[in-house]
XYZ file of C-alpha atoms in Angstrom:
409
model
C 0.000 0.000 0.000
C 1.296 3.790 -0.947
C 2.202 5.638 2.262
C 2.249 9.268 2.410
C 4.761 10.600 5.216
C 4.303 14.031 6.433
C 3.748 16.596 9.700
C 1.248 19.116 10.660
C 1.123 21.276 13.583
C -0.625 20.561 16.992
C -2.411 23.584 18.650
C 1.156 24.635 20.451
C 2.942 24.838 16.346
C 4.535 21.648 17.681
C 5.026 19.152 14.554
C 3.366 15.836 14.639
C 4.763 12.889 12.167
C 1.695 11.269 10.258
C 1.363 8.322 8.082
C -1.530 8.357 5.529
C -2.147 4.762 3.978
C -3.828 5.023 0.866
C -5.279 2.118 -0.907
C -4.549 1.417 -4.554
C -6.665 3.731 -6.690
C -9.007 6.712 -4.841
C -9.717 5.798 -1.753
C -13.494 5.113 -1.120
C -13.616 7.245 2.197
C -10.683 7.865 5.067
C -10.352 6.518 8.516
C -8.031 8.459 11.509
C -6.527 5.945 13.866
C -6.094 6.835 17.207
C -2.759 4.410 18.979
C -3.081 2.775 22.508
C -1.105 4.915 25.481
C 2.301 5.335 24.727
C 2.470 3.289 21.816
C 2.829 5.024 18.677
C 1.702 5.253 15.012
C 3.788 2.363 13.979
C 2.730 0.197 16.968
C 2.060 -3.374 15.077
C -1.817 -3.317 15.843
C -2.034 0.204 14.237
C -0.354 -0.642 11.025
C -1.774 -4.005 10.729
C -5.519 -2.424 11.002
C -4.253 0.251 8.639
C -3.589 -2.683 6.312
C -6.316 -4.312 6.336
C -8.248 -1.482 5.463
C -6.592 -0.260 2.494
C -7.249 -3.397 0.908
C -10.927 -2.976 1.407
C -10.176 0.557 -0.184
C -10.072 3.106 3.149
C -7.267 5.202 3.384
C -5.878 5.347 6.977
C -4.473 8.503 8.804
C -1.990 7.251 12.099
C -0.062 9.896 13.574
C 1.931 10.600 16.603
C 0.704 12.138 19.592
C 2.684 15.223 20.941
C 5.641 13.691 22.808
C 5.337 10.330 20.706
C 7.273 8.466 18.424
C 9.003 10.964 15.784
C 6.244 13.654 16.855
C 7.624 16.962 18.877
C 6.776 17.898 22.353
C 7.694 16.394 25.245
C 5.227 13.247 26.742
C 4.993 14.784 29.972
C 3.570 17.997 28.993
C 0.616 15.811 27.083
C -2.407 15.159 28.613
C -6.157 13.392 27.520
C -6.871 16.854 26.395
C -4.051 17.514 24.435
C -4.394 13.928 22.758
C -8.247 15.267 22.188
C -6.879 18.164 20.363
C -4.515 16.498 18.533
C -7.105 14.233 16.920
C -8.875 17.124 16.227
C -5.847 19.361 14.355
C -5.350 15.629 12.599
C -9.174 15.772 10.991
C -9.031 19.205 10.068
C -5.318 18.417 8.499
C -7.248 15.890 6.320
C -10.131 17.900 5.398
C -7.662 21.059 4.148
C -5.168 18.613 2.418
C -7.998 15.130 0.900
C -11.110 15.018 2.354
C -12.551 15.047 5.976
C -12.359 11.163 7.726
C -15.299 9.347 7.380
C -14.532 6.593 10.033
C -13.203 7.131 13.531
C -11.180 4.350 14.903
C -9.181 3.984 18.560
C -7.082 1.747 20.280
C -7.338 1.667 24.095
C -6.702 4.939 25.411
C -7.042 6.372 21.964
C -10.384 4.683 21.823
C -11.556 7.012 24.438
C -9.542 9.810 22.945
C -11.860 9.372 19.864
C -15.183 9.016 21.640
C -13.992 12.420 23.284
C -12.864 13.673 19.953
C -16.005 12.461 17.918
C -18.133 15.628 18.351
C -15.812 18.016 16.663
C -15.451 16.103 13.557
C -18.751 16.718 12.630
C -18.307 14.933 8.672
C -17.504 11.448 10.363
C -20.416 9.121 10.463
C -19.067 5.787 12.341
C -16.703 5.453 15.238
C -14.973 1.964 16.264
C -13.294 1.458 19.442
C -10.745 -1.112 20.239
C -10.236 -2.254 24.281
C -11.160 1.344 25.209
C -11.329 2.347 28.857
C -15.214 3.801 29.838
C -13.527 6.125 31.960
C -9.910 7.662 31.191
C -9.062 7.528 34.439
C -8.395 3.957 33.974
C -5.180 4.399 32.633
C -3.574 5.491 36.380
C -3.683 2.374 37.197
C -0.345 1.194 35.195
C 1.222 3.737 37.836
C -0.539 3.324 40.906
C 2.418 2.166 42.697
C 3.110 6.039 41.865
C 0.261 8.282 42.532
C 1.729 9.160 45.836
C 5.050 10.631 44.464
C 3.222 12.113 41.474
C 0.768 14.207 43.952
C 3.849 14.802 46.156
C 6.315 16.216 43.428
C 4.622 16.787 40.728
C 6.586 14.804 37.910
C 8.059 11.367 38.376
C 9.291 8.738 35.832
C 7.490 5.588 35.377
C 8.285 2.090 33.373
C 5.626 1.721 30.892
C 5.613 -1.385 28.686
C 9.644 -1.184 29.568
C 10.133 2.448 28.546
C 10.879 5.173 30.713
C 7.907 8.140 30.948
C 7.311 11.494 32.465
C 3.955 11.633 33.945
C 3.117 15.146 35.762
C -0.157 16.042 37.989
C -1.205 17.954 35.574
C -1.839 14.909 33.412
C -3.715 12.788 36.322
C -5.494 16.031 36.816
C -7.067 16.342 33.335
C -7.450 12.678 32.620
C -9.754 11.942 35.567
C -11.743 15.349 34.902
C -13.252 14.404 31.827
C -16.747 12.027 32.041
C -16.570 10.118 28.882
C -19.779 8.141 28.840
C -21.463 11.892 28.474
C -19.160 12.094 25.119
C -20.482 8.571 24.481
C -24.591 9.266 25.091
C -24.158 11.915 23.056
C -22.453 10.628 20.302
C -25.110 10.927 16.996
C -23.095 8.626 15.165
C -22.774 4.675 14.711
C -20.628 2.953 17.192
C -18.889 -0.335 17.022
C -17.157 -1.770 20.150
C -14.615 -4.401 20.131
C -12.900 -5.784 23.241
C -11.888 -9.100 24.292
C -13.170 -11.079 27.443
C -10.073 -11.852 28.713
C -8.286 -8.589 27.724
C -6.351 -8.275 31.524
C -5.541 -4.249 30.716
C -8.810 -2.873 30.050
C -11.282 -5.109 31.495
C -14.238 -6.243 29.304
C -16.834 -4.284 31.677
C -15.753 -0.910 30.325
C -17.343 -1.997 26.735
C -20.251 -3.073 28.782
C -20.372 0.393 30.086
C -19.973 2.357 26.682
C -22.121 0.171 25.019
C -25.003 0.716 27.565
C -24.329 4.308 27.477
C -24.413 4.705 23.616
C -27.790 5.353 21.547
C -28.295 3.023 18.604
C -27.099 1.969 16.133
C -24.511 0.363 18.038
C -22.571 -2.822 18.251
C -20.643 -4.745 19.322
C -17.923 -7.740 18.604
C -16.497 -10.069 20.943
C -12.009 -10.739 20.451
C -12.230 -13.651 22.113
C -9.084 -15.329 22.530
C -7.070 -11.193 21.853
C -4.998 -9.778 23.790
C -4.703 -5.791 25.059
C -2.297 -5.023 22.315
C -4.038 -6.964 19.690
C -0.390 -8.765 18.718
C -1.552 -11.734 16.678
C -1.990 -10.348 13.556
C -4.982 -12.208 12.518
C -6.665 -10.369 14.785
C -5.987 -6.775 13.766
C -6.588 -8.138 10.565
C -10.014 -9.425 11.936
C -10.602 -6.066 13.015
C -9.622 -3.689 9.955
C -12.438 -6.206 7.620
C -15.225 -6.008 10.179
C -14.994 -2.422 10.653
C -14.947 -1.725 6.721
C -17.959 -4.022 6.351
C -19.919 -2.274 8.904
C -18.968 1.040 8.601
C -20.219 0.344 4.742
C -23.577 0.659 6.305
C -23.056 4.264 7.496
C -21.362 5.954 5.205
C -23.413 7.986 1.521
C -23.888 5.327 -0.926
C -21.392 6.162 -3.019
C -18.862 5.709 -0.913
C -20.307 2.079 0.867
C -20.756 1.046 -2.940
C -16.962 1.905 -3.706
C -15.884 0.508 -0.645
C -17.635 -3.016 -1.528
C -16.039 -3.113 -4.963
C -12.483 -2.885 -3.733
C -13.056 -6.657 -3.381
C -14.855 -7.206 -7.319
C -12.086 -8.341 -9.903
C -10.052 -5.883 -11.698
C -8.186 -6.635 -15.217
C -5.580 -4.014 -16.279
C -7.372 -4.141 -19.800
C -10.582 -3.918 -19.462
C -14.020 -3.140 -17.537
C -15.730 -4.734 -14.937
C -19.379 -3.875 -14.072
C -20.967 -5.441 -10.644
C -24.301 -4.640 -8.974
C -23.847 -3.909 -5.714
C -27.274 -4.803 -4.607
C -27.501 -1.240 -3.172
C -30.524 -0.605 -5.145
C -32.036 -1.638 -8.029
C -29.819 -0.092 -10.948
C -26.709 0.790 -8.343
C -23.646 -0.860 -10.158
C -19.671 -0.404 -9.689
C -17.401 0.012 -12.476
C -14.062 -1.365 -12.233
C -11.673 0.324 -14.629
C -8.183 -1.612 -13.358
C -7.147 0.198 -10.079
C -10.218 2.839 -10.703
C -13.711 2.315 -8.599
C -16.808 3.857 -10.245
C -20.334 4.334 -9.655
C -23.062 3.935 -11.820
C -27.013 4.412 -11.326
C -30.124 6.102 -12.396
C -31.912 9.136 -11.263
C -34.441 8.202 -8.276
C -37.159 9.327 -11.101
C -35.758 5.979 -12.872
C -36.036 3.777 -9.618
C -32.262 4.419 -8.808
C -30.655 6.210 -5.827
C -28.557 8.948 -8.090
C -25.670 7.912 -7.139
C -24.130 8.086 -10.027
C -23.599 9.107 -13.869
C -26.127 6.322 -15.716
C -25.160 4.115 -18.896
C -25.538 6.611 -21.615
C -23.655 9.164 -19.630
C -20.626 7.290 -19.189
C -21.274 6.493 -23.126
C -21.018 10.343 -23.438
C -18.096 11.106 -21.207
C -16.174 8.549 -23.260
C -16.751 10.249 -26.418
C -16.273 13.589 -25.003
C -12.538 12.895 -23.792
C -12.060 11.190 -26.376
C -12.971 14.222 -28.757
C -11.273 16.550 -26.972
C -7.763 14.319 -26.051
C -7.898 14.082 -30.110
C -8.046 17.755 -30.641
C -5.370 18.226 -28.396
C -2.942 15.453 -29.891
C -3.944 17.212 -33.309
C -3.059 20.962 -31.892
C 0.025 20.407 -30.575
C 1.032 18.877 -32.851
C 0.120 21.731 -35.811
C 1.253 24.475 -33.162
C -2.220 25.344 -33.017
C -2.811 28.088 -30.124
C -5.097 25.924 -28.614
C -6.232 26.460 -25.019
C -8.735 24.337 -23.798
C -11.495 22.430 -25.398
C -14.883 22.094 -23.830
C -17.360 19.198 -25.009
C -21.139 18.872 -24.290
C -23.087 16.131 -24.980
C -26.384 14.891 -25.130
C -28.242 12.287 -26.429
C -31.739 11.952 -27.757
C -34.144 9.455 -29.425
C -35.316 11.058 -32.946
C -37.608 9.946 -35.759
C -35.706 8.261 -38.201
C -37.586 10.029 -41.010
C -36.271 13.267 -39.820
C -32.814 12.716 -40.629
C -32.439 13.384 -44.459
C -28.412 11.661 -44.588
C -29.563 8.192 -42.526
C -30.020 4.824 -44.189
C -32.655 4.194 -41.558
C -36.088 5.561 -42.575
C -38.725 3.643 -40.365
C -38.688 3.636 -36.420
C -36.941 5.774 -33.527
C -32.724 6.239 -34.134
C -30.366 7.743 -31.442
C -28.965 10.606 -32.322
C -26.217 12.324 -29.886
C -25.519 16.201 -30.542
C -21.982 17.352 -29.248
C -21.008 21.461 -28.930
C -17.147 22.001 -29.485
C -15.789 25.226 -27.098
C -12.581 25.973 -28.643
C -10.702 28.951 -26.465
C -7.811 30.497 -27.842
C -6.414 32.803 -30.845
C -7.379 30.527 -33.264
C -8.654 31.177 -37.227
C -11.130 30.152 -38.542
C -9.444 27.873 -40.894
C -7.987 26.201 -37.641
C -11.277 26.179 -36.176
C -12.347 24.190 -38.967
C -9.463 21.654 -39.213
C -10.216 20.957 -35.494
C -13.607 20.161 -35.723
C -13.144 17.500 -38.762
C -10.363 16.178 -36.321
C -12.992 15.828 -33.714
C -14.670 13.420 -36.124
C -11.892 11.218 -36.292
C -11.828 9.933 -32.699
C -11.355 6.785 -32.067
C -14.735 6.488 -29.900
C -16.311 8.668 -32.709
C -15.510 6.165 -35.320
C -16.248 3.120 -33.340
C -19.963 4.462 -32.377
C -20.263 5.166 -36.134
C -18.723 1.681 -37.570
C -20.099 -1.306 -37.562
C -19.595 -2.493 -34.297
C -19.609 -6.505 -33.018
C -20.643 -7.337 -29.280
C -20.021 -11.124 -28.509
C -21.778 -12.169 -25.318
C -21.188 -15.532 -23.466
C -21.247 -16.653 -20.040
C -18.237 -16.858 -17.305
C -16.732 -19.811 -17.167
């Protein structure tokens, strides 16, 4: 999968490293990953569920929090607010730069980070959490051996998963301030819950309490046999393919429709057209790497999701007009700027066109207007639109053409 490497400021101008995973082709809609406590972007869990949903077509943001991994800061300024924020500055990083996330997803900690975070990223429409804590508070306890000296002097350094960390009062302050299951009631957006029963970490009551707190639609799935971390990687990979599945659901049609043709068959030479059972007429296109959407207008029975048959029919010969006339122009040093093609086809009487063979029934008959901007004569102007005529698509809709039709083996 194509990774895109890059920084963008927290609310302090700090820089935070990011990873964007991108799946082959556009992505069908983008996911920001939120990393357990302490862990990191790269943490094997994140990258593996990052993985798993590229290849269902969802592009994945994972970034450092401030103090993390390759981000700047330091740790033990941080706090649950600060991570809150930096989720935040993350989503509005992705809707300046590709397109606001669609999908909310976090791991432990981050899981509660997100549910905190959810309400300010107003375009997402599902939210997944992974062993999340119902309170944030929870996390304390891989220090309580420390609380004492923390209250005392106000920064100590404790052994976390075998690393050394600041952790100031500040930061036990703010994380046991903040009453997440109000964030979670008040959510307005689909919620999936995954934790495992014997997760010993994050025990599996707190997705009993988030999931009793929520408002439907929510769910939840069982990781029996997982642990905290998620380190088997069948089980991130478990993960990464239920969450695209379900967040299908959630997300415009479009984009569910896209994101179930990632897994239709693609040939590098040709077309592939699948319903997707959306609707009646809903269909995806596969063009080799390139997911499209066809449909009809709801006046037709279809949802509108898309440009329908004959429209795709007309967008091919439009490009192909105009790709012509530009091959043709610079070629002849022709000053030409831009060319704009419009389209439409109609259903005529045959006996109203003098030059057809046809005399008797109904014949199709699509009428195309050339824009042609630049200092151009009109002795160019007419060169280019006899070149227009010699398309490829032009002369293959007006040649005999031969369809053969059998079934897949």
């Amino acid at each position: 999968m194509p990774t895109q490497r890059f920084q963008f400021p927290d609310t302090d101008g700090q820089m935070l490293a990011a990873s964007l995973d991108l799946p082959e082709g556009e992505p069908s809609a983008l996911a920001l990953l939120a990393h357990c406590f302490t862990c990191g972007k790269d943490v094997l869990a994140a990258k593996r569920i990052a993985e798993g949903l590229t290849k269902r077509g969802i592009g994945v943001l994972r970034f450092d929090f401030t103090g993390i991994g390759a981000s700047e800061g330091e740790f033990a300024n941080s706090n649950f607010s600060s991570n809150i924020a930096d989720l935040v500055r993350a989503a509005d990083y992705l809707r300046k730069s590709y397109k606001a996330p669609a999908i909310l997803i976090g791991h432990s900690l981050g899981g509660a980070a997100i549910l905190a975070a959810a309400a300010q990223i107003p375009e997402a429409k599902a939210v997944a959490t992974i062993a999340a804590p119902s309170d944030p508070g929870h996390v304390t306890h891989l220090f309580k051996g420390r609380l004492d000296d923390i209250a005392k002097d106000g920064e100590v350094e404790v052994s976390l998963a075998g690393r050394p960390f600041r952790i100031q009062r500040q930061f036990l302050d703010d994380v046991t301030s903040h009453r997440l299951l109000d964030h979670v009631a008040s959510l307005h957006k689909a919620l999936l819950i995954f934790h495992s029963p014997t997760d010993d970490t994050v025990g599996i009551d707190n997705a009993t309490h988030i999931f009793v707190a929520a408002k439907h639609p929510k769910s939840f799935v069982s990781l029996q046999g997982a642990d905290h971390l998620l380190s088997k990687k069948q089980d991130a990979l478990y993960v990464a393919d239920m969450i695209a599945a379900w967040a299908a659901r959630y997300l415009d049609a479009t984009t569910a429709a896209v994101a179930d043709a990632s897994n239709a068959p693609a040939i590098s030479d040709g077309v592939i057209v699948q319903e997707t059972r959306a609707s009646t007429f809903q269909q995806t296109i596969s063009v080799g790497k390139h997911r499209l959407i066809a449909d009809e207008p709801v006046s037709a029975g279809g949802l509108d999701t898309g440009p329908g048959p004959y429209d795709f029919l007309l967008a091919g010969l439009g490009a192909c007009t105009s790709m012509t006339m530009r091959l043709y122009a610079d070629r002849k040093a022709i000053p030409l700027e831009r060319t704009t093609v419009a389209l439409k086809h109609n259903r005529i009487y045959a006996k109203d066109c003098e030059e057809c063979d046809t005399k008797e029934g109904m014949i199709s008959q699509i009428d195309r207007i050339i824009t042609m901007e630049g200092n151009l004569d009109d002795d160019q102007r007419k060169k280019l639109l006899e070149i227009a005529d010699k398309c490829p698509v032009h002369r293959t809709l007006t040649s005999e053409i031969r369809i053969v039709t059998r079934a897949a083996e």
